[in-house]
Coordinates of C-alpha atoms (C1' of nucleotides) in Angstrom, one line a residue:
Chain W
X1 CA 90.0 77.6 84.4
X2 CA 88.4 80.0 81.8
X3 CA 88.7 83.7 81.6
X4 CA 85.4 84.3 83.3
X5 CA 86.3 82.1 86.2
X6 CA 89.7 83.7 86.5
X7 CA 87.8 87.0 86.7
X8 CA 85.5 85.9 89.3
X9 CA 88.2 84.2 91.4
X10 CA 90.4 87.3 91.3
X11 CA 87.6 89.8 91.6
X12 CA 88.9 91.5 88.6
X13 CA 86.8 92.5 85.5
X14 CA 87.5 90.5 82.4
X15 CA 88.4 93.7 80.6
X16 CA 91.0 94.5 83.2
X17 CA 92.5 91.0 82.9
X18 CA 92.7 91.5 79.1
X19 CA 94.4 94.8 79.8
X20 CA 97.0 93.1 82.0
X21 CA 97.6 90.5 79.3
X22 CA 98.1 93.2 76.7
X23 CA 100.5 95.1 79.1
X24 CA 102.5 91.8 79.6
X25 CA 101.8 91.9 83.3
X26 CA 100.2 88.5 83.0
X27 CA 101.3 85.6 80.8
X28 CA 98.8 84.2 78.3
X29 CA 96.9 81.0 79.2
X30 CA 97.6 77.7 77.8
X31 CA 96.1 77.6 74.3
X32 CA 93.6 74.8 73.7
X33 CA 92.6 76.2 70.3
X34 CA 93.4 79.3 68.2
X35 CA 91.0 81.3 70.2
X36 CA 90.6 79.6 73.5
X37 CA 92.9 79.5 76.4
X38 CA 93.0 78.0 79.9
X39 CA 94.2 79.7 83.0
X40 CA 95.4 78.2 86.3
X41 CA 96.4 79.1 89.9
X42 CA 99.6 80.7 88.6
X43 CA 97.6 83.3 86.8
X44 CA 95.4 83.9 89.8
X45 CA 98.3 84.4 92.0
X46 CA 99.9 86.7 89.5
X47 CA 96.8 88.9 89.3
X48 CA 96.9 89.2 93.1
X49 CA 100.5 90.2 92.9
X50 CA 99.7 92.8 90.3
X51 CA 97.0 94.2 92.5
X52 CA 99.3 94.3 95.4
X53 CA 102.0 96.1 93.5
X54 CA 99.7 98.6 92.0
X55 CA 97.0 99.2 94.6
X56 CA 98.9 98.7 97.8
X57 CA 102.4 99.4 96.7
X58 CA 101.3 102.3 94.6
X59 CA 103.4 101.3 91.5
X60 CA 102.5 102.4 88.1
X61 CA 101.6 99.7 85.5
X62 CA 104.9 100.3 83.9
X63 CA 106.9 99.9 87.2
X64 CA 104.9 96.8 88.0
X65 CA 105.8 95.3 84.6
X66 CA 109.5 96.0 85.2
X67 CA 109.3 94.4 88.6
X68 CA 107.5 91.3 87.4
X69 CA 110.0 90.9 84.6
X70 CA 112.7 91.0 87.1
X71 CA 111.1 88.2 89.1
X72 CA 110.6 86.1 86.0
X73 CA 114.0 86.6 84.7
X74 CA 116.7 84.0 85.5
X75 CA 119.1 86.7 86.6
X76 CA 121.0 86.1 89.8
X77 CA 119.5 87.6 92.9
X78 CA 121.7 90.7 93.2
X79 CA 120.8 91.8 89.7
X80 CA 117.1 91.1 90.4
X81 CA 117.4 93.1 93.5
X82 CA 118.9 96.0 91.7
X83 CA 116.3 96.0 89.0
X84 CA 113.6 95.9 91.6
X85 CA 115.2 98.9 93.3
X86 CA 115.5 100.9 90.1
X87 CA 112.0 100.0 89.0
X88 CA 110.4 101.5 92.1
X89 CA 112.5 104.6 92.3
X90 CA 112.2 107.7 90.2
X91 CA 115.3 107.8 88.1
X92 CA 117.1 110.9 89.1
X93 CA 120.0 112.2 87.2
X94 CA 122.9 112.4 89.7
X95 CA 124.1 115.6 88.0
X96 CA 120.9 117.4 88.9
X97 CA 121.2 116.6 92.6
X98 CA 122.6 119.2 95.0
X99 CA 126.1 118.3 96.0
X100 CA 125.6 119.6 99.6
X101 CA 122.5 117.4 100.0
X102 CA 124.5 114.4 98.6
X103 CA 127.3 115.1 101.0
X104 CA 124.8 115.1 104.0
X105 CA 123.3 111.8 102.8
X106 CA 126.7 110.3 102.6
X107 CA 127.4 111.5 106.2
X108 CA 124.2 109.6 107.3
X109 CA 125.5 106.6 105.4
X110 CA 129.0 106.8 106.9
X111 CA 130.6 103.4 106.9
X112 CA 128.0 101.8 104.6
X113 CA 129.0 100.2 101.4
X114 CA 126.7 101.8 98.9
X115 CA 127.5 102.5 95.3
X116 CA 127.4 106.1 94.1
X117 CA 124.5 105.4 91.8
X118 CA 122.3 103.6 94.4
X119 CA 118.8 105.0 93.6
X120 CA 118.0 105.2 97.3
X121 CA 121.0 107.4 98.0
X122 CA 120.0 109.8 95.3
X123 CA 116.4 109.8 96.4
X124 CA 117.4 110.5 99.9
X125 CA 119.6 113.4 98.8
X126 CA 116.7 115.0 96.9
X127 CA 114.6 114.7 100.0
X128 CA 117.2 116.4 102.0
X129 CA 117.5 119.1 99.4
X130 CA 113.7 119.7 99.7
X131 CA 113.9 119.9 103.4
X132 CA 116.6 122.5 103.1
X133 CA 114.7 124.5 100.4
X134 CA 111.8 125.0 102.7
X135 CA 114.0 125.8 105.6
X136 CA 114.2 122.7 107.6
X137 CA 117.6 121.8 108.7
X138 CA 118.6 118.8 110.7
X139 CA 120.3 120.4 113.7
X140 CA 119.8 117.6 116.2
X141 CA 120.5 114.4 114.4
X142 CA 116.9 113.9 113.5
X143 CA 117.7 111.9 110.4
X144 CA 120.4 109.8 112.0
X145 CA 117.4 108.0 113.6
X146 CA 116.1 107.3 110.2
X147 CA 119.4 105.7 109.0
X148 CA 119.6 103.5 112.1
X149 CA 116.0 102.4 111.5
X150 CA 116.7 101.8 107.8
X151 CA 119.5 99.5 108.7
X152 CA 117.3 97.6 111.1
X153 CA 114.7 97.1 108.4
X154 CA 117.3 96.1 105.9
X155 CA 118.7 93.4 108.3
X156 CA 115.2 92.1 108.7
X157 CA 114.6 92.0 104.9
X158 CA 117.9 90.1 104.3
X159 CA 117.2 87.7 107.2
X160 CA 113.9 86.8 105.6
X161 CA 115.4 86.4 102.1
X162 CA 118.3 84.3 103.4
X163 CA 115.9 81.9 105.1
X164 CA 114.0 81.1 101.8
X165 CA 114.8 78.2 99.7
X166 CA 115.2 78.8 95.9
X167 CA 116.1 81.7 93.7
X168 CA 112.5 82.2 92.7
X169 CA 111.2 82.5 96.2
X170 CA 114.0 84.8 97.2
X171 CA 113.6 87.0 94.1
X172 CA 109.8 87.4 94.7
X173 CA 110.3 88.2 98.3
X174 CA 112.9 90.7 97.5
X175 CA 110.8 92.4 95.1
X176 CA 107.5 92.2 97.1
X177 CA 109.3 93.1 100.2
X178 CA 110.8 96.2 98.6
X179 CA 107.5 97.5 97.3
X180 CA 105.1 96.5 100.0
X181 CA 107.7 97.0 102.8
X182 CA 107.7 100.7 102.1
X183 CA 103.9 100.7 102.6
X184 CA 104.1 98.6 105.7
X185 CA 106.7 100.7 107.2
X186 CA 104.9 103.9 106.7
X187 CA 101.7 102.5 108.2
X188 CA 103.6 101.3 111.2
X189 CA 105.4 104.6 111.5
X190 CA 102.1 106.4 111.7
X191 CA 100.9 104.1 114.4
X192 CA 104.2 104.6 116.3
X193 CA 103.9 108.3 116.0
X194 CA 100.5 108.2 117.7
X195 CA 101.9 105.9 120.3
X196 CA 104.9 107.9 121.2
X197 CA 103.1 111.3 121.2
X198 CA 100.4 109.7 123.4
X199 CA 103.1 108.6 125.8
X200 CA 104.8 111.9 125.9
X201 CA 101.9 114.3 125.8
X202 CA 98.8 112.7 127.3
X203 CA 101.0 111.1 130.0
X204 CA 100.8 107.5 131.1
X205 CA 97.7 108.1 133.3
X206 CA 94.5 106.8 131.7
X207 CA 95.9 103.6 130.4
X208 CA 98.7 101.4 131.5
X209 CA 102.2 102.8 130.7
X210 CA 103.0 99.7 128.7
X211 CA 106.8 99.8 129.3
X212 CA 107.7 97.0 127.1
X213 CA 107.6 98.2 123.6
X214 CA 107.8 94.8 122.1
X215 CA 105.9 91.8 121.8
X216 CA 106.1 88.1 122.5
X217 CA 106.8 87.1 118.9
X218 CA 110.2 86.2 117.7
X219 CA 113.2 88.4 118.7
X220 CA 114.0 91.4 116.6
X221 CA 117.3 91.3 114.9
X222 CA 120.0 92.5 117.3
Chain C
X1 CA 107.6 140.9 94.0
X2 CA 105.5 140.5 90.9
X3 CA 104.1 137.4 89.4
X4 CA 106.8 137.0 86.8
X5 CA 109.5 137.4 89.5
X6 CA 107.8 134.9 91.7
X7 CA 107.7 132.5 88.7
X8 CA 111.4 133.0 88.0
X9 CA 112.4 132.7 91.6
X10 CA 110.5 129.5 92.1
X11 CA 111.2 128.0 88.7
X12 CA 107.6 127.5 88.2
X13 CA 105.5 128.6 85.1
X14 CA 103.2 131.5 85.7
X15 CA 100.3 129.3 84.5
X16 CA 101.1 126.8 87.3
X17 CA 101.3 129.4 89.9
X18 CA 97.8 130.6 88.8
X19 CA 96.7 127.0 89.1
X20 CA 98.0 126.8 92.6
X21 CA 96.2 130.0 93.5
X22 CA 93.0 128.6 92.0
X23 CA 93.4 125.4 93.9
X24 CA 93.9 127.4 97.2
X25 CA 97.3 125.9 97.7
X26 CA 98.8 129.3 97.6
X27 CA 97.3 132.5 99.2
X28 CA 96.7 135.5 96.9
X29 CA 99.1 138.3 96.9
X30 CA 98.6 141.7 98.5
X31 CA 96.3 143.6 96.1
X32 CA 97.5 147.0 94.9
X33 CA 94.7 147.4 92.4
X34 CA 91.9 145.3 91.0
X35 CA 94.2 143.4 88.7
X36 CA 97.6 143.7 90.3
X37 CA 99.1 142.0 93.3
X38 CA 102.4 141.7 95.0
X39 CA 104.0 138.6 96.3
X40 CA 106.7 138.1 98.9
X41 CA 109.0 135.5 100.4
X42 CA 106.2 133.7 102.1
X43 CA 104.7 132.9 98.7
X44 CA 108.0 131.7 97.4
X45 CA 108.5 129.5 100.4
X46 CA 105.0 128.1 100.0
X47 CA 105.6 127.2 96.4
X48 CA 108.7 125.3 97.4
X49 CA 106.6 123.5 100.0
X50 CA 104.0 122.6 97.5
X51 CA 106.6 121.2 95.1
X52 CA 108.1 119.3 98.0
X53 CA 104.8 117.8 98.9
X54 CA 103.7 117.0 95.4
X55 CA 107.0 116.1 93.6
X56 CA 109.1 114.6 96.3
X57 CA 106.4 113.4 98.7
X58 CA 104.2 112.2 96.0
X59 CA 101.0 113.8 97.3
X60 CA 98.1 114.6 95.0
X61 CA 97.1 118.2 94.7
X62 CA 94.0 117.5 96.9
X63 CA 96.1 115.9 99.6
X64 CA 98.6 118.8 99.5
X65 CA 95.7 121.2 100.0
X66 CA 94.5 119.4 103.0
X67 CA 97.9 119.2 104.5
X68 CA 98.6 122.9 103.9
X69 CA 95.2 123.8 105.4
X70 CA 96.2 121.8 108.5
X71 CA 99.4 123.8 108.9
X72 CA 97.6 127.1 108.4
X73 CA 94.9 126.2 110.8
X74 CA 95.1 127.4 114.4
X75 CA 94.3 123.9 115.6
X76 CA 96.3 122.4 118.5
X77 CA 99.2 120.2 117.5
X78 CA 97.6 116.8 118.1
X79 CA 94.8 117.7 115.8
X80 CA 97.1 119.0 113.1
X81 CA 99.0 115.8 113.4
X82 CA 96.0 113.7 113.0
X83 CA 94.8 115.7 110.0
X84 CA 98.2 115.3 108.4
X85 CA 98.1 111.6 108.9
X86 CA 94.7 111.3 107.5
X87 CA 95.5 113.5 104.6
X88 CA 98.4 111.4 103.4
X89 CA 96.8 108.0 103.9
X90 CA 94.3 106.3 101.7
X91 CA 91.2 106.3 103.8
X92 CA 90.3 102.6 104.2
X93 CA 87.0 101.5 105.6
X94 CA 87.8 99.5 108.7
X95 CA 85.0 97.2 107.8
X96 CA 86.6 96.0 104.6
X97 CA 89.9 95.0 106.3
X98 CA 90.6 91.4 107.0
X99 CA 90.2 90.7 110.6
X100 CA 93.1 88.3 110.7
X101 CA 95.4 90.9 109.2
X102 CA 94.3 93.4 111.7
X103 CA 95.0 91.0 114.5
X104 CA 98.5 90.4 113.2
X105 CA 99.1 94.1 113.0
X106 CA 97.9 94.5 116.6
X107 CA 100.3 91.8 117.6
X108 CA 103.1 93.8 116.1
X109 CA 101.9 96.9 118.0
X110 CA 101.5 95.1 121.2
X111 CA 101.9 97.5 124.1
X112 CA 101.5 100.5 121.8
X113 CA 98.8 103.1 122.5
X114 CA 97.2 103.4 119.1
X115 CA 93.5 104.1 118.5
X116 CA 91.5 101.6 116.5
X117 CA 91.0 104.0 113.7
X118 CA 94.7 105.0 113.3
X119 CA 95.1 105.2 109.5
X120 CA 98.5 103.7 109.8
X121 CA 97.3 100.7 111.6
X122 CA 94.6 100.1 108.9
X123 CA 97.2 100.6 106.1
X124 CA 99.6 98.2 107.7
X125 CA 96.8 95.7 108.0
X126 CA 95.9 95.9 104.4
X127 CA 99.6 95.4 103.5
X128 CA 99.7 92.3 105.6
X129 CA 96.5 91.1 103.9
X130 CA 98.2 91.6 100.6
X131 CA 101.3 89.7 101.7
X132 CA 99.1 86.8 102.7
X133 CA 97.1 86.8 99.5
X134 CA 100.2 86.3 97.5
X135 CA 101.4 83.6 99.8
X136 CA 104.0 85.4 101.9
X137 CA 103.7 84.7 105.5
X138 CA 105.9 86.2 108.2
X139 CA 107.2 83.0 109.8
X140 CA 110.4 84.4 111.3
X141 CA 109.4 87.8 112.8
X142 CA 110.4 89.7 109.7
X143 CA 107.9 92.4 110.4
X144 CA 108.8 92.7 114.1
X145 CA 112.0 94.4 112.8
X146 CA 109.7 96.9 110.9
X147 CA 107.8 97.8 114.1
X148 CA 111.0 98.3 116.0
X149 CA 112.3 100.5 113.3
X150 CA 109.1 102.5 113.1
X151 CA 109.3 103.2 116.8
X152 CA 112.8 104.4 116.4
X153 CA 111.8 106.9 113.6
X154 CA 108.8 108.1 115.6
X155 CA 111.0 108.8 118.5
X156 CA 113.3 110.8 116.3
X157 CA 110.3 112.7 114.8
X158 CA 109.0 113.6 118.2
X159 CA 112.4 114.6 119.5
X160 CA 112.7 117.1 116.6
X161 CA 109.2 118.5 117.1
X162 CA 109.7 118.8 120.8
X163 CA 112.8 120.9 120.3
X164 CA 111.1 123.5 118.1
X165 CA 109.7 126.7 119.4
X166 CA 106.2 127.7 118.4
X167 CA 103.1 125.9 117.2
X168 CA 103.6 127.0 113.7
X169 CA 107.1 125.5 113.5
X170 CA 106.0 122.3 115.1
X171 CA 103.0 122.0 112.9
X172 CA 104.9 122.5 109.7
X173 CA 107.6 120.0 110.9
X174 CA 105.0 117.4 111.8
X175 CA 103.4 117.7 108.4
X176 CA 106.6 117.9 106.3
X177 CA 108.2 115.3 108.4
X178 CA 105.3 112.9 107.9
X179 CA 105.3 113.3 104.1
X180 CA 108.9 113.7 103.3
X181 CA 110.0 111.3 106.1
X182 CA 108.4 108.5 104.2
X183 CA 110.4 109.3 101.2
X184 CA 113.6 109.8 103.0
X185 CA 113.2 106.5 104.9
X186 CA 112.5 104.5 101.8
X187 CA 115.6 106.0 100.2
X188 CA 117.8 105.2 103.1
X189 CA 116.2 101.7 103.2
X190 CA 117.3 101.0 99.7
X191 CA 120.8 102.2 100.5
X192 CA 120.9 100.0 103.6
X193 CA 119.7 97.0 101.6
X194 CA 122.7 97.4 99.3
X195 CA 125.0 97.8 102.2
X196 CA 123.8 94.8 104.1
X197 CA 123.7 92.5 101.1
X198 CA 127.1 93.7 100.2
X199 CA 128.4 92.8 103.6
X200 CA 126.7 89.4 103.6
X201 CA 127.3 88.2 100.1
X202 CA 130.3 89.8 98.7
X203 CA 132.1 89.4 102.0
X204 CA 134.2 91.9 103.9
X205 CA 137.2 91.2 101.8
X206 CA 137.8 93.9 99.2
X207 CA 136.9 96.7 101.5
X208 CA 136.5 97.0 105.2
X209 CA 133.2 97.2 107.1
X210 CA 134.8 100.6 107.3
X211 CA 134.8 103.0 110.2
X212 CA 135.9 105.4 107.5
X213 CA 133.1 108.0 107.2
X214 CA 133.2 108.6 103.6
X215 CA 132.7 107.1 100.3
X216 CA 135.3 108.1 97.9
X217 CA 135.6 104.6 96.5
X218 CA 132.4 102.7 96.3
X219 CA 133.5 99.8 94.1
X220 CA 130.7 97.8 95.8
X221 CA 128.7 96.8 92.7
X222 CA 128.3 93.1 93.0
Chain J
dA1 C1' 74.0 69.9 62.7
dA2 C1' 72.1 73.8 64.7
dC3 C1' 72.1 77.0 68.2
dT4 C1' 73.8 80.0 71.7
dA5 C1' 76.9 81.6 75.2
dT6 C1' 81.4 82.5 75.6
dC7 C1' 85.9 83.2 74.1
dG8 C1' 90.3 85.8 72.5
dG9 C1' 91.7 89.8 70.4
dA10 C1' 91.7 94.4 68.5
dT11 C1' 90.4 99.1 68.9
dA12 C1' 88.3 103.1 70.6
dG13 C1' 86.9 105.7 74.3
dC14 C1' 86.4 107.4 79.2
dG15 C1' 87.3 109.8 83.5
dC16 C1' 90.6 111.8 86.3
dC17 C1' 94.5 114.5 87.2
dG18 C1' 98.0 118.0 86.9
dC19 C1' 98.9 121.3 84.5
dT20 C1' 99.1 124.7 80.1
dG21 C1' 97.6 127.8 76.6
dT22 C1' 94.4 131.5 75.2
dC23 C1' 91.6 135.3 75.8
dT24 C1' 90.1 139.9 77.7
dA25 C1' 90.3 144.0 80.2
dT26 C1' 93.2 146.7 82.8
dA27 C1' 97.5 148.4 84.9
dG28 C1' 102.3 149.7 85.1
dT29 C1' 106.4 151.3 82.4
dT30 C1' 109.0 154.2 79.1
Chain H
dA1 C1' 101.2 156.7 73.1
dA2 C1' 103.2 152.4 72.7
dC3 C1' 104.3 148.4 74.9
dT4 C1' 104.5 144.9 78.2
dA5 C1' 102.7 142.5 82.3
dT6 C1' 98.9 141.3 85.1
dA7 C1' 94.5 139.0 87.1
dG8 C1' 91.1 136.1 86.2
dA9 C1' 88.2 133.0 83.6
dC10 C1' 88.0 129.1 80.8
dA11 C1' 89.1 125.5 77.5
dG12 C1' 92.2 122.1 76.3
dC13 C1' 95.9 118.7 76.5
dG14 C1' 98.7 114.6 77.5
dG15 C1' 99.3 110.6 80.3
dC16 C1' 97.4 106.9 82.8
dG17 C1' 94.5 103.1 84.2
dC18 C1' 91.2 101.0 82.9
dT19 C1' 86.4 100.0 80.3
dA20 C1' 83.2 99.3 76.6
dT21 C1' 82.3 97.6 72.1
dC22 C1' 82.7 95.0 68.3
dC23 C1' 84.3 90.9 65.8
dG24 C1' 84.7 86.3 64.1
dA25 C1' 85.8 81.7 66.0
dT26 C1' 84.6 78.1 68.9
dA27 C1' 82.9 75.1 72.9
dG28 C1' 79.2 73.1 74.9
dT29 C1' 74.5 71.8 74.6
dT30 C1' 70.7 69.8 72.2

DNA sequence: AACTATCGGATAGCGCCGCTGTCTATAGTT
DNA sequence: AACTATAGACAGCGGCGCTATCCGATAGTT
């Protein structure tokens, strides 16, 4: 497969593919002569992954590169996981984060085994700090629902990863799931908000009440 | 409060405040003469809100403006909610979205009352399409866990909004909750991932699954 | 062997975005 | 009167994600 074919198959301009090559998002093709190279299905798939990470997942090119390097590395899964997490989180200096906000996050995370430097913990704390700055305080356990939901999603993520065969597949799923999972969840959350507010405010009159919130497909993790 | 004091209090350069004024993110101060104006606590709070939306929530200036306009409008809550949702979602043309992916989203949303044009539904479909393009298929009900979790969060959101007094407070909470809630959830999700994988892979040996509410000793790394 | 389309590679530039710096005329402060 | 701060207009800047142009070498065709 030549460059032009790769371009057509991936619906990506040649100049952009060259850019990805330059940025080490995409490995070079197999050289057939000093200035010719062949590409294959691996490259095509990789381009689609790049588009997913950047366009759908909203990663920067730099973050996408770190994430892809993590997949390609031969590191054990936990390290890959951690690199993926750090690559997609703003790296916050723990020292700059409000101690009170951190304490409130830790209260939400009570009983969880989470390291002090977990980027999610720090990010959550800075969100709580922002809520407080603009005068929104969680009187009623609002955020406890978020923590419970996060646990549910994390169980689903790990179930999926556990079920996959090799390190490569697990690693890619971890990384892709981390990035795209955020986007998927926020979409589903918007849909759920409409659903719940429709149930509460417009009553169950015009359409069937739909009492069973879940589908026929496999069981949710208990 | 003069401009310089507002700047100091909000930790925002004067030039940036002027920029926010120009961009209509911030209302002008009360004029005391053709080239003097006074600002108050409302302006300060607004600047903090802007920072929250942009820095923590990751909104663009344009999206932040739309969202703020929605709060300030006198529209009824459902309309405000919808504007907020649309303002923070990429607007996808339903026609460009893969029908199969849409069908799979609708399966996840079975029984939910969600309009066809709900931006979250479309966004979720494009995420599923991306998963498929890179060869990740949900064999095991992975995403059903996401839908259940989204429902949980939406209930928590609506509980909070219901408990608040006036339209203004509800509207701001809806909007801020929508934007910052995504960030909060993804942080908590990362923490939960570490927790769950720690439980599963490093066993419950060195530490207990712990009813103990606080983390003085994390030690969980690997 | 000649011809032409395409290739890879390097480099420069572009368009958008979120500010930031500079200027002027005026107002408050001492 | 001297000095500083202000509103408002406008130009510019730095980073990012590409995109366009040029080059010399080659592959495929004749």
